[in-house]
Backbone as a ProteinNet text record, in pm:
[ID]
protein_1_A
[PRIMARY]
XXXXXXXXXXXXXXXXXXXXXXXXXXXXXXXXXXXXXXXXXXXXXXXXXXXXXXXXXXXXXXXXXXX
[TERTIARY]
-1057.7	-940.8	-944.4	-831.1	-820.5	-822.7	-868.5	-878.9	-858	-777.4	-759.1	-822.5	-899.4	-968.2	-917.8	-874.1	-826.8	-942.8	-961.6	-1062.1	-987.8	-977.2	-890.1	-924.8	-1050.3	-1088	-1028.6	-983.5	-923.6	-770.9	-712.7	-567.9	-492.7	-383.6	-298.8	-156.1	-135.4	-4.5	107.4	77	182.2	280.6	234.5	322.1	342	277.4	293.9	249.9	139	88.9	183.1	239.3	332.8	453.7	504.4	624.1	598.7	478.9	453.7	403.3	353.8	296.9	403.1	382.4	482.9	494.3	390.8	392.8	427	444.1	482.8	388	257.7	158.3	95.3	141	88.4	194.3	149.9	240.8	165.4	241.1	179.9	152.7	28.8	-11	17.9	-23.6	2.2	-123.6	-232	-356	-383.2	-414.5	-442.3	-591.1	-618.3	-758	-803.5	-921.6	-977.5	-896.1	-820.5	-738.6	-598.4	-568.9	-439.1	-333.3	-369	-274.9	-274.1	-156.7	-145.2	-175.5	-279.9	-329.8	-261.4	-275.4	-218.4	-297.5	-226.5	-289.5	-244.7	-324.3	-290.4	-230.7	-103.2	-33.8	-56.7	-78.2	-99.9	-199.2	-328.4	-428.5	-430.7	-389.3	-390.9	-289.9	-191.6	-89.6	-126.6	-238.2	-279.8	-309.3	-252.6	-273.2	-374.1	-426.6	-528.3	-477	-350.4	-292.2	-345.7	-393.6	-453.1	-354.5	-225.7	-127.6	-145	-176.2	-194.7	-309.1	-420	-535.5	-512.5	-434.7	-404.7	-315.1	-217.2	-119.5	-169.4	-272.3	-321.6	-387.3	-332.4	-390.4	-522.4	-554	-674.2	-782.2	-762.6	-858.6	-896.2	-795	-816	-810.3	-794.5	-785.3	-883.6	-947.2	-1033.3	-978.3	-970.7	-919.2	-1029.6	-1055.5	-1156.9	-1088.4	-1130.6	-1071.4	-1170.7
7766.6	7825.8	7799.1	7761.1	7731.4	7859.6	7843.7	7959.9	7915.4	7991.1	7965.6	8080.7	8044.6	8143.2	8128.4	8238.9	8239.8	8278.9	8201.8	8232.6	8296	8428.7	8496.8	8471.1	8444	8421.7	8293.4	8201.5	8075.9	8076.7	8166.8	8168.4	8209.9	8135.8	8166.7	8200.9	8231.5	8275.8	8174.9	8047.9	7947.7	7943.5	7982.2	7987.8	7857	7750.7	7622	7629.2	7695	7706.9	7790.7	7894.5	7981.5	7900.9	7815.9	7737.4	7625.3	7567.9	7451.6	7486.9	7606.2	7644.6	7637.8	7552.5	7539.6	7663.4	7743.9	7865	7990.2	7974.8	8085.7	8205.3	8176.2	8283.8	8322.9	8261.7	8293.9	8365.6	8459.4	8534.3	8574	8602.7	8655	8803.4	8843	8981.2	9073.6	9197.6	9297.3	9337.5	9263.4	9290.5	9175.8	9211.4	9110.9	9075.7	8950.3	8909	8943.8	8901.1	8935.7	8878.6	8772.2	8710.4	8770.6	8863.5	8929.8	8866.3	8764.9	8699	8769.9	8784	8839.7	8727.5	8743.1	8633.1	8624.3	8508.2	8479.9	8554.7	8600.4	8664	8591.6	8602.6	8546.6	8660.1	8647.8	8756.8	8758.9	8641.5	8634.7	8522.5	8547.3	8441.4	8373.8	8442.9	8384	8271	8263.1	8158.1	8030.8	8031.3	7913	7798.3	7680.3	7562.8	7464.9	7497.3	7413	7284	7279.4	7156.3	7123.4	7223.4	7210.1	7168.2	7181	7151.4	7245.3	7370.2	7468.6	7428.1	7390.2	7349.4	7220.2	7130.9	7003.4	7021.3	7109.8	7127.6	7219.9	7297.3	7394.3	7323.1	7340	7271.9	7333.3	7452.4	7521.9	7533.5	7466.9	7468.3	7610.2	7695.1	7836.2	7864	7759	7776.4	7684.1	7736.5	7656.7	7668.7	7555.9	7555.6	7506.9	7584.6	7550.7	7528.4	7424.1	7393.1	7417.9
-2752.6	-2690.9	-2540.6	-2486.4	-2343.9	-2261.7	-2137.3	-2049.5	-1905.1	-1832.2	-1689.3	-1611.9	-1509.8	-1427	-1283.8	-1226.3	-1087.8	-996.9	-891.4	-790.3	-672.4	-671.2	-574.7	-428.5	-399.5	-260.1	-202.1	-288.9	-243.5	-249.3	-324.2	-347	-220.6	-190.3	-74.5	-115.8	-242.4	-293.2	-271.6	-278.6	-257.2	-373.9	-493.4	-609.6	-683.3	-640.2	-707.7	-853.6	-878.7	-1015.8	-1102	-1042.7	-1115.5	-1161.2	-1073.7	-1104.7	-1204.1	-1204.7	-1289.6	-1429.2	-1449	-1578.8	-1688.8	-1790.4	-1896.7	-1985.4	-1991.4	-2073.7	-1993.8	-1861.9	-1772.9	-1785.3	-1782.5	-1795.2	-1661.7	-1553.1	-1421.1	-1338.8	-1256.3	-1169.4	-1043.3	-938.4	-816.5	-840.1	-823	-848.6	-731.5	-745.4	-641.4	-564	-583.9	-510.5	-413.4	-290.8	-188.5	-186.4	-150.4	-133.9	8.2	46.4	177.6	293.3	266	370.6	377.4	286.4	287.1	199	122.2	31.1	-103.9	-161.1	-296	-394.1	-470.9	-552.6	-688.3	-746.8	-878.3	-985.2	-1086.3	-1201.9	-1328.4	-1431.6	-1562.3	-1644.5	-1679.2	-1747.5	-1897.9	-1957.7	-2102.5	-2133	-2116.1	-2130.4	-2267.1	-2371.4	-2505.6	-2522.2	-2435.1	-2444.8	-2369.1	-2297.1	-2221.3	-2317.6	-2287	-2372.1	-2311.5	-2194.5	-2132.5	-2072.9	-2037.3	-1982.7	-1843.5	-1770.9	-1637.5	-1529.1	-1554.9	-1450.9	-1331.9	-1358.9	-1251.4	-1159.9	-1217.8	-1139.1	-1063.2	-1121.8	-1057.7	-936.1	-946.3	-839	-728.1	-753	-654.4	-535.8	-414.5	-298.1	-251.1	-298.6	-253	-359.5	-472.5	-583.1	-623.5	-634.4	-667.2	-817.1	-897.2	-1042.1	-1112.4	-1215.2	-1302.1	-1443.1	-1512.6	-1649.7	-1741.8	-1845.2	-1945	-2078.5	-2148.2	-2278.6	-2388.3
[MASK]
+++++++++++++++++++++++++++++++++++++++++++++++++++++++++++++++++++

């Protein structure tokens, strides 16, 4: 089963991963990281297909995708 892991300390809330996810399982959360950015959360991890588009588009390497 595929799994996406968010590394909140690297996330800058750019939203690129949220927009590109074909299953729409990523969203900007309501908790800020140490830098004050509201980080991405995985809303429905069971729907992840492991395409890794989110990790590819992230400029800060804040996402890891496991297949």
